[in-house]
Tab-separated table of C-alpha atoms in Angstrom:
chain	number	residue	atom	x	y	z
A	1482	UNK	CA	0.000	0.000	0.000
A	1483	UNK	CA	2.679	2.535	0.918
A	1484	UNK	CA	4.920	1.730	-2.126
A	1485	UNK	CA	1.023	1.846	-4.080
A	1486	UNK	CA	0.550	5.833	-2.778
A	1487	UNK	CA	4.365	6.273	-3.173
A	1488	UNK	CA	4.310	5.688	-7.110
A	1489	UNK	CA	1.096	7.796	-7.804
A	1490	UNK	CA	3.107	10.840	-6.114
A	1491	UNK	CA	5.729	10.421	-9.020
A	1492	UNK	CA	7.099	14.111	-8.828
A	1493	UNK	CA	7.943	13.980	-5.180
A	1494	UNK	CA	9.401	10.619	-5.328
A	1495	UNK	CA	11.796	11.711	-8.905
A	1496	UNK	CA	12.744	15.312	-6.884
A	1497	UNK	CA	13.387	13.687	-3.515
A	1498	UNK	CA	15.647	11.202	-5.658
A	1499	UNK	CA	17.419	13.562	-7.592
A	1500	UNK	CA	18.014	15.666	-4.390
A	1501	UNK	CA	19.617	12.602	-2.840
A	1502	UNK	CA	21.994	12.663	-5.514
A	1503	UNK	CA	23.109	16.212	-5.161
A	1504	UNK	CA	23.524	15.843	-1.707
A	1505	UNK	CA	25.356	12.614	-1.686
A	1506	UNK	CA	27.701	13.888	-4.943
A	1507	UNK	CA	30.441	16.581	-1.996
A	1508	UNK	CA	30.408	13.374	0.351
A	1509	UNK	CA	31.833	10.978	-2.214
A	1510	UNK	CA	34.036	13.432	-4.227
A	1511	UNK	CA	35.714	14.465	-0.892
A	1512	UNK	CA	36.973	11.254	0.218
A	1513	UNK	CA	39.642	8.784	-0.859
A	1514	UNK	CA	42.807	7.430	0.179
A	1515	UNK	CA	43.982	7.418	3.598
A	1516	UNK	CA	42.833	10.802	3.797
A	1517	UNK	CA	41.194	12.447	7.007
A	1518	UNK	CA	37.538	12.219	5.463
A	1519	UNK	CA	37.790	8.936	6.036
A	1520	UNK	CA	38.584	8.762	9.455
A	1521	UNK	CA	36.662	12.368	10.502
A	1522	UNK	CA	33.130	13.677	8.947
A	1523	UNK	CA	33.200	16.116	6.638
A	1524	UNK	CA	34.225	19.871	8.052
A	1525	UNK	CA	35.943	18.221	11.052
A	1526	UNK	CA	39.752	17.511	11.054
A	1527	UNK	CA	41.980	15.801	14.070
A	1528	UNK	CA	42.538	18.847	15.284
A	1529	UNK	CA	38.616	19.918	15.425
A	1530	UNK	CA	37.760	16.443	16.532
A	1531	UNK	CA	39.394	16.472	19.587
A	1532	UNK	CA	37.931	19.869	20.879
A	1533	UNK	CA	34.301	19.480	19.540
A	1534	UNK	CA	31.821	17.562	21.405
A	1535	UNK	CA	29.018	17.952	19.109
A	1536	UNK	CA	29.322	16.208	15.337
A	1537	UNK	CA	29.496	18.351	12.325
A	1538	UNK	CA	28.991	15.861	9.852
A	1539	UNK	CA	26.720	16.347	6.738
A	1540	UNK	CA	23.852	14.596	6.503
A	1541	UNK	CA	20.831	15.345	4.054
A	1542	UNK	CA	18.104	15.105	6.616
A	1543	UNK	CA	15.951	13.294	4.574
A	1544	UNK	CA	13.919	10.379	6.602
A	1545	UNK	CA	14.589	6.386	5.741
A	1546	UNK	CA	12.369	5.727	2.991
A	1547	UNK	CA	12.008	2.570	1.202
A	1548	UNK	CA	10.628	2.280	-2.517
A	1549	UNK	CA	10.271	-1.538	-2.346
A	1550	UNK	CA	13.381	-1.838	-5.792
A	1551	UNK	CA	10.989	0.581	-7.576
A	1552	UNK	CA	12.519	1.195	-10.881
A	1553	UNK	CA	13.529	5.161	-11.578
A	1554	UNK	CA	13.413	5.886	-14.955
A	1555	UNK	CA	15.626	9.211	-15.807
A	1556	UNK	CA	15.503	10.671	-19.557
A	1557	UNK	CA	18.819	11.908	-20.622
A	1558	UNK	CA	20.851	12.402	-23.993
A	1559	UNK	CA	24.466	11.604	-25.428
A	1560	UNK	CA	25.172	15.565	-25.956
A	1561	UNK	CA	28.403	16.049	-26.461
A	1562	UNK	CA	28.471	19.282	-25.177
A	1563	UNK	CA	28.399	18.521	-21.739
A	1564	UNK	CA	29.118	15.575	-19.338
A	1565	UNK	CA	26.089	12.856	-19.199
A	1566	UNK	CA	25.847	11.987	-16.382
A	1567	UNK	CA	22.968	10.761	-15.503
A	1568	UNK	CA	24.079	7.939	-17.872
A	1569	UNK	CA	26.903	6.204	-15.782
A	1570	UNK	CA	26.148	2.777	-14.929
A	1571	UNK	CA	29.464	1.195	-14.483
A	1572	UNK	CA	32.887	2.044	-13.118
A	1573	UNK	CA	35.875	2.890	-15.445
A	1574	UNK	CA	38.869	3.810	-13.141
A	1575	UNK	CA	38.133	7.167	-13.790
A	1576	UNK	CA	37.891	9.654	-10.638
A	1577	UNK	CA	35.182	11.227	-11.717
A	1578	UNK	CA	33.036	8.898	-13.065
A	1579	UNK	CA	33.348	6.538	-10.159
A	1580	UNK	CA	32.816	8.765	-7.558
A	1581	UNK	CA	29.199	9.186	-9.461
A	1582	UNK	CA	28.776	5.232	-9.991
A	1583	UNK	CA	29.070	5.591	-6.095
A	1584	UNK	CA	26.704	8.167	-5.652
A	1585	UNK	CA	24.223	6.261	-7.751
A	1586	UNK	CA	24.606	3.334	-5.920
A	1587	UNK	CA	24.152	4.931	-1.989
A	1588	UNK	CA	21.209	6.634	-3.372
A	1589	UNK	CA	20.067	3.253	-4.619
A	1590	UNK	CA	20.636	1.667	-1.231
A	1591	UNK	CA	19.485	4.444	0.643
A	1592	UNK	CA	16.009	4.416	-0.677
A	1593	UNK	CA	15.428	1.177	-2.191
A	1594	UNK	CA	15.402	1.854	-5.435
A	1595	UNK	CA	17.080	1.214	-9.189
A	1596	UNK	CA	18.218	3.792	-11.277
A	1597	UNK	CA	17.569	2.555	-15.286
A	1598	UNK	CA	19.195	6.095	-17.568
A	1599	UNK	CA	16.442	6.100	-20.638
A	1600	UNK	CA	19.575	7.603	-23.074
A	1601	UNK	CA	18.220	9.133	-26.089
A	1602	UNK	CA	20.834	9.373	-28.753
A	1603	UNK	CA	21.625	12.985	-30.002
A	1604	UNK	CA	21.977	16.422	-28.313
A	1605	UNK	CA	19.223	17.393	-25.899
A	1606	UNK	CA	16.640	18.506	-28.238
A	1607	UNK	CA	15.421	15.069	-28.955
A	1608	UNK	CA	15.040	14.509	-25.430
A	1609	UNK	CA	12.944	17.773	-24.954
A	1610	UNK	CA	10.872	17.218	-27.484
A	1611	UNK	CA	10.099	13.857	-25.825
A	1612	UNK	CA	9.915	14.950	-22.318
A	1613	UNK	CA	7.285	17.736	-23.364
A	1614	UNK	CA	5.252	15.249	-25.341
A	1615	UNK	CA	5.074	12.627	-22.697
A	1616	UNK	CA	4.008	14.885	-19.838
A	1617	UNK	CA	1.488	16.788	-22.313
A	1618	UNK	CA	0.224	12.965	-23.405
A	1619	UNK	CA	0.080	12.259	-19.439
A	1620	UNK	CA	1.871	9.518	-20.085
A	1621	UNK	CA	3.866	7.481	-17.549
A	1622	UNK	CA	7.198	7.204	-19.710
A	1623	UNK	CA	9.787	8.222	-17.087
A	1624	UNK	CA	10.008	9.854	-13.712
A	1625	UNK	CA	12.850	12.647	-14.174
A	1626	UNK	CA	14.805	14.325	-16.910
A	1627	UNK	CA	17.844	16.413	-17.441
A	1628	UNK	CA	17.707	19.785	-19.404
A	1629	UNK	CA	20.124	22.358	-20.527
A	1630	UNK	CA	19.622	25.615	-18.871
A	1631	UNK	CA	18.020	27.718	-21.606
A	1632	UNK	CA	15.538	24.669	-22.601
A	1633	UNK	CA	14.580	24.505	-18.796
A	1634	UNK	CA	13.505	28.090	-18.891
A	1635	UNK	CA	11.670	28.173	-22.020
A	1636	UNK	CA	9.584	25.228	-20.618
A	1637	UNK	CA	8.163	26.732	-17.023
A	1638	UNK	CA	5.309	28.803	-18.751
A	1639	UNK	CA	4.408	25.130	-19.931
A	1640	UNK	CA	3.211	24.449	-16.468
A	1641	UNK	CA	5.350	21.515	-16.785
A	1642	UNK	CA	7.140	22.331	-13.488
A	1643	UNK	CA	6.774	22.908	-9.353
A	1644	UNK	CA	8.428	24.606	-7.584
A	1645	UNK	CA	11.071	23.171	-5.622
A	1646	UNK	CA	10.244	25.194	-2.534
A	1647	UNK	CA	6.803	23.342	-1.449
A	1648	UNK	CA	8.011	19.554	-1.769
A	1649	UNK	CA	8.984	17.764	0.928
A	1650	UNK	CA	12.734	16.940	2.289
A	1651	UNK	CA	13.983	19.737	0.027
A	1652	UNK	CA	16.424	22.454	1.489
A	1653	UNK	CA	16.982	25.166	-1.073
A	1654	UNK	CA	19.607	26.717	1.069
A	1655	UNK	CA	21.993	23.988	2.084
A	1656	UNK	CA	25.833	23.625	0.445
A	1657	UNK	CA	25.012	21.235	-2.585
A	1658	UNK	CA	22.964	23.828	-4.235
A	1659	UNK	CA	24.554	26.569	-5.950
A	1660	UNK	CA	22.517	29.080	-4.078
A	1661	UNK	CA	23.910	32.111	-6.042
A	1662	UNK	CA	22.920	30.772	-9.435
A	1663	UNK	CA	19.428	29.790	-7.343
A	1664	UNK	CA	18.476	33.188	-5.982
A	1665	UNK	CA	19.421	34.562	-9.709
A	1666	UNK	CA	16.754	32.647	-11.648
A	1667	UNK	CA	13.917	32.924	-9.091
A	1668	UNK	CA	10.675	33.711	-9.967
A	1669	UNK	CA	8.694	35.779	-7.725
A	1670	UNK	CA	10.375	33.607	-4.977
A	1671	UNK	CA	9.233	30.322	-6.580
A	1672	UNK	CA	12.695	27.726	-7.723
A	1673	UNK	CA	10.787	26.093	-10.831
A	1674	UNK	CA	14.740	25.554	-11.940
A	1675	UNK	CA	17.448	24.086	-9.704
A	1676	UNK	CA	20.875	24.159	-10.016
A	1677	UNK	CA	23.224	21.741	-7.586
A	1678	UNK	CA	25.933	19.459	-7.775
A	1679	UNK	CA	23.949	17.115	-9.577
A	1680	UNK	CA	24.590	19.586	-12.539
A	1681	UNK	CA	28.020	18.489	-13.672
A	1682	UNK	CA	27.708	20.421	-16.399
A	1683	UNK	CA	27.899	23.999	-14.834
A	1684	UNK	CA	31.054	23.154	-14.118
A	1685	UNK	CA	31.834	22.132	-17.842
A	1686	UNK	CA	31.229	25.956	-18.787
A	1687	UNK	CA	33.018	27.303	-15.787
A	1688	UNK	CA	34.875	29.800	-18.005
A	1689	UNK	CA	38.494	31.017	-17.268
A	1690	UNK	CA	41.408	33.166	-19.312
A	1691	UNK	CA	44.519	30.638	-19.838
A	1692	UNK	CA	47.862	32.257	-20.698
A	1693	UNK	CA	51.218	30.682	-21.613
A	1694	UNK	CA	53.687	31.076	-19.454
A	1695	UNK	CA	56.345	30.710	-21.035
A	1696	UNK	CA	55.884	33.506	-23.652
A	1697	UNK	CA	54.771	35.490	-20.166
A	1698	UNK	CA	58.205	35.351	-19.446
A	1699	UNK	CA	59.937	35.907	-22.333
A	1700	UNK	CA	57.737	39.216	-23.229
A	1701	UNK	CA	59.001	40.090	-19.350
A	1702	UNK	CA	55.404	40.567	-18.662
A	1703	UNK	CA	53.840	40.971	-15.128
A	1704	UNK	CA	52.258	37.799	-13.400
A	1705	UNK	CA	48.430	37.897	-13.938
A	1706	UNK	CA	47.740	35.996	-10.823
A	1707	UNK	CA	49.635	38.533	-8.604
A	1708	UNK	CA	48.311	41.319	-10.674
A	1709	UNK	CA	44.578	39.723	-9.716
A	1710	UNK	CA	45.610	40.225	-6.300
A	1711	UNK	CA	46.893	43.455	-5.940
A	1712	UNK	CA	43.516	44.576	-7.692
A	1713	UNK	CA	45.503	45.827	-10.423
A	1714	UNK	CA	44.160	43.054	-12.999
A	1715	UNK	CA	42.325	45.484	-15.925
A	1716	UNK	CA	41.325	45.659	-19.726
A	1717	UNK	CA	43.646	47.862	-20.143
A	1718	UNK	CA	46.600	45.565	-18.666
A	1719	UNK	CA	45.109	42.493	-20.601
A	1720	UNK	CA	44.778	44.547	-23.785
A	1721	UNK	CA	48.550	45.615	-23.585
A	1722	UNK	CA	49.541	41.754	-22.655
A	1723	UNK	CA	47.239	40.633	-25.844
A	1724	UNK	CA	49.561	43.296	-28.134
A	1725	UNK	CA	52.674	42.471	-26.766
A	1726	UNK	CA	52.112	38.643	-27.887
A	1727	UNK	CA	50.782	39.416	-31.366
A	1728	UNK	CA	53.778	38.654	-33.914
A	1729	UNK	CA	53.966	38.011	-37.652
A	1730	UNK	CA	55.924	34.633	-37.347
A	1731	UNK	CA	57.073	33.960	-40.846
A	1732	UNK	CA	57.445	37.514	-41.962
A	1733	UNK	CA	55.062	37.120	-45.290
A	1734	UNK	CA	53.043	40.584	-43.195
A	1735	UNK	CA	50.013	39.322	-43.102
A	1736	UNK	CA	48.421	37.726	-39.906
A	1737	UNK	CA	47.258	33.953	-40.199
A	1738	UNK	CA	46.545	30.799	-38.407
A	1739	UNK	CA	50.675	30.267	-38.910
A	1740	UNK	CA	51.069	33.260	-36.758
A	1741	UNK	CA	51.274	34.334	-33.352
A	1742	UNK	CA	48.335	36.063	-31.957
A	1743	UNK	CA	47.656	37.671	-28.596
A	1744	UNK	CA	43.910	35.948	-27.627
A	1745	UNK	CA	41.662	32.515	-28.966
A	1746	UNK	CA	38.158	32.172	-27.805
A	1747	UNK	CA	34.910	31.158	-28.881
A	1748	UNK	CA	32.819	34.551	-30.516
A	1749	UNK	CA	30.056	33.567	-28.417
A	1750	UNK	CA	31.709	33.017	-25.441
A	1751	UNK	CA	33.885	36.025	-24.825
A	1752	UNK	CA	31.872	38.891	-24.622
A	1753	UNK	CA	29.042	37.413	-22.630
A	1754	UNK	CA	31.829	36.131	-19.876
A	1755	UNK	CA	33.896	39.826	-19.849
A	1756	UNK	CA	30.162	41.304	-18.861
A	1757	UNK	CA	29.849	38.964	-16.495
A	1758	UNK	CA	33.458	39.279	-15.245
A	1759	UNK	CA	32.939	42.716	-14.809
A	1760	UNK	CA	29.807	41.743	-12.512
A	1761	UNK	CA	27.504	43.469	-15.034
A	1762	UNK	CA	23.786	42.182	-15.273
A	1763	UNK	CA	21.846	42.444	-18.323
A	1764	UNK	CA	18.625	41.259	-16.241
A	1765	UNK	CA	17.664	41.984	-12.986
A	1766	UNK	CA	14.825	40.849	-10.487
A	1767	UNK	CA	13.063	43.733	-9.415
A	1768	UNK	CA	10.998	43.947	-6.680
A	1769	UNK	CA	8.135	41.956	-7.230
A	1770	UNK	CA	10.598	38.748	-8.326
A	1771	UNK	CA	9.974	39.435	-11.893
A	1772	UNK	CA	12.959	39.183	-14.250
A	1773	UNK	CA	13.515	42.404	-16.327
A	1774	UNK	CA	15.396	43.134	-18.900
A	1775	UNK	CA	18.053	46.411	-17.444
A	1776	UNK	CA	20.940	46.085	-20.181
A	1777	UNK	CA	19.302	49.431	-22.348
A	1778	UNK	CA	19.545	51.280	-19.234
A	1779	UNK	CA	23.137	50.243	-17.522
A	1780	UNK	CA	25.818	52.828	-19.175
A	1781	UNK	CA	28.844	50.750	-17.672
A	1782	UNK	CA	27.459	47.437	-19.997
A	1783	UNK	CA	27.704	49.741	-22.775
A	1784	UNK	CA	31.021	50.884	-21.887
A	1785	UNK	CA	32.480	47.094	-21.116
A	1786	UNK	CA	30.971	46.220	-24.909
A	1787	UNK	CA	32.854	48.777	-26.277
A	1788	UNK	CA	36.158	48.292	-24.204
A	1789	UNK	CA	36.069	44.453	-24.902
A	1790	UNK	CA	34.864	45.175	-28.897
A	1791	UNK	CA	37.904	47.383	-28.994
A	1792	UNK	CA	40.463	45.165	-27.358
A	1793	UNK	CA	39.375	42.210	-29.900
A	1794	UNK	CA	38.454	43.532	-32.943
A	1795	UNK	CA	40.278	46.844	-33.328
A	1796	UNK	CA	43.037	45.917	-31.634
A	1797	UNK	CA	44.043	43.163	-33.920
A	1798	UNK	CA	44.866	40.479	-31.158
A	1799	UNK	CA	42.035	38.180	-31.694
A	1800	UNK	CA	42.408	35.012	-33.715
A	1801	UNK	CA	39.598	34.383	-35.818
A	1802	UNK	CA	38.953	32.816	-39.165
A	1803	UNK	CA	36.616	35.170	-41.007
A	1804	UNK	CA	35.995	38.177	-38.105
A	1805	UNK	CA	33.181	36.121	-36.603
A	1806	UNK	CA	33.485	32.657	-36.733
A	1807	UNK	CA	36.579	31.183	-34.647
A	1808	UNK	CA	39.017	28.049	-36.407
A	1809	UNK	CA	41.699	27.447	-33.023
């Protein structure tokens, strides 16, 4: 009877999962070895351990449940774009994908249940199109699904989602969630979109400026990371760095792929991330919890556009194929 009322409740039972995994996903990853976190909880060292009375250790809080080897199906993809991984089912020796074989498998213990990935082949499209069709059919086809970001979004006015905030055992707030990506796509304090550890694929697109150190040294240029530090890490110093690395290699004067040049990155990529760097916001939430689109009336947007358009296209330090589309 209670695995009976447990299966109607589909939504709760897929969310309370899939928060299981996010939660269990820092406890795995952080141990190995002979390391402390195996003899010492999480957040408490020898040192800690012998002064503290009360535990620290991180638990999820959610109750002992059993689903009676209830089979969860999860809808996911083979993009290539991003890591599967809801679609690891056996180890391989590698760290990362054992670590969420692990996870998988306390989840599976933990509530009595067996995870079977439904992969459709392709990027995520295919499996949106499905995932909207099925729930719009009311259909019974699978219990959970992962979605990129922007598909997620499009979807909510669908109806097709709850919010994460009035099911049961769920803690918005707590260290598995990436609570400043949370707060950020809120609407009017209702989380129809999560983002956690679960998400592998945030960190995928965790977006960074590499440099070469050794042509850092033999240009006798300054050491980004210690200019970071000293605050002294500007457009202007990267711009002069990107010049001073730019050099017709051949001697033919023109500037091609056999060249040196002073930047690479994806045309899509760079602009949108220099914005960001600069902690600019093209949408905010405004009072009410409504997104709203700010960009036409934020000057210092406008002036990072031009200051990064400048740097890459004027300046002549950018590598790209035709102007717009990049071949690195």
């Amino acid at each position: 009877m209670y695995k009976t009322k447990i299966i109607k409740k589909n939504l709760t039972s897929m969310l309370l999962i899939a928060f299981l995994l996010t939660a269990f996903l820092p406890i795995i990853s952080s141990c190995g070895g002979d390391s402390d976190n195996e003899r010492y909880p999480i957040g408490v060292t020898a040192a800690t351990q012998a002064t503290e009375e009360i535990s620290t250790e991180l638990t999820h809080g959610v109750p002992r449940l059993d689903f009676e080897g209830y089979e969860f199906r999860w809808l996911t993809s083979t993009t290539t774009s991003t890591y599967c991984i809801t679609a690891v089912t056996e180890q391989t020796g590698d760290v990362l994908n054992d670590a969420m074989y692990d996870r998988i498998k306390k989840v599976e213990d933990e509530l009595g249940v067996v995870f079977a990935p439904d992969i459709i082949p392709g990027e995520s499209e295919a499996a949106l199109s499905l995932m909207r069709n099925t729930v719009f059919a009311g259909e019974d086809a699978f219990d959970a699904a992962m979605q990129l970001g922007r598909a997620a979004f499009g979807m909510i006015g669908s109806g097709l989602f709850v919010d994460f905030k009035t099911l049961p055992y769920i803690t918005t707030g707590t260290q598995w969630w990436f609570n400043e990506i949370n707060d950020q796509v809120n609407l009017t304090d209702k989380n129809f979109v999560m983002f956690g550890s679960l998400n592998m694929g945030i960190y995928d697109f965790t977006n960074a400026i590499l440099f070469n150190k050794n042509m850092l040294s033999s240009l006798n240029l300054e050491n980004p990371y210690e200019l970071v530090d000293s605050g002294k890490w500007t457009f202007d110093v990267c711009a002069e760095m990107a010049k001073a690395a730019v050099q017709d290699a051949n001697g033919d004067g023109q500037m091609t792929k056999d060249d040196i040049w002073g930047f690479a990155g994806r045309s899509n990529s760079l602009l949108p991330n220099f914005i960001a760097g600069a902690r600019q916001r093209m949408v905010e939430i405004d009072s009410d919890g409504i997104p709203r689109l700010t960009a036409g009336s934020n000057e210092r947007i406008f002036e990072v556009f031009d200051r990064v358009m400048t740097l890459f296209r004027d300046d002549g330090v950018w590598y790209t194929k035709t102007g717009t589309e990049n071949n690195y």
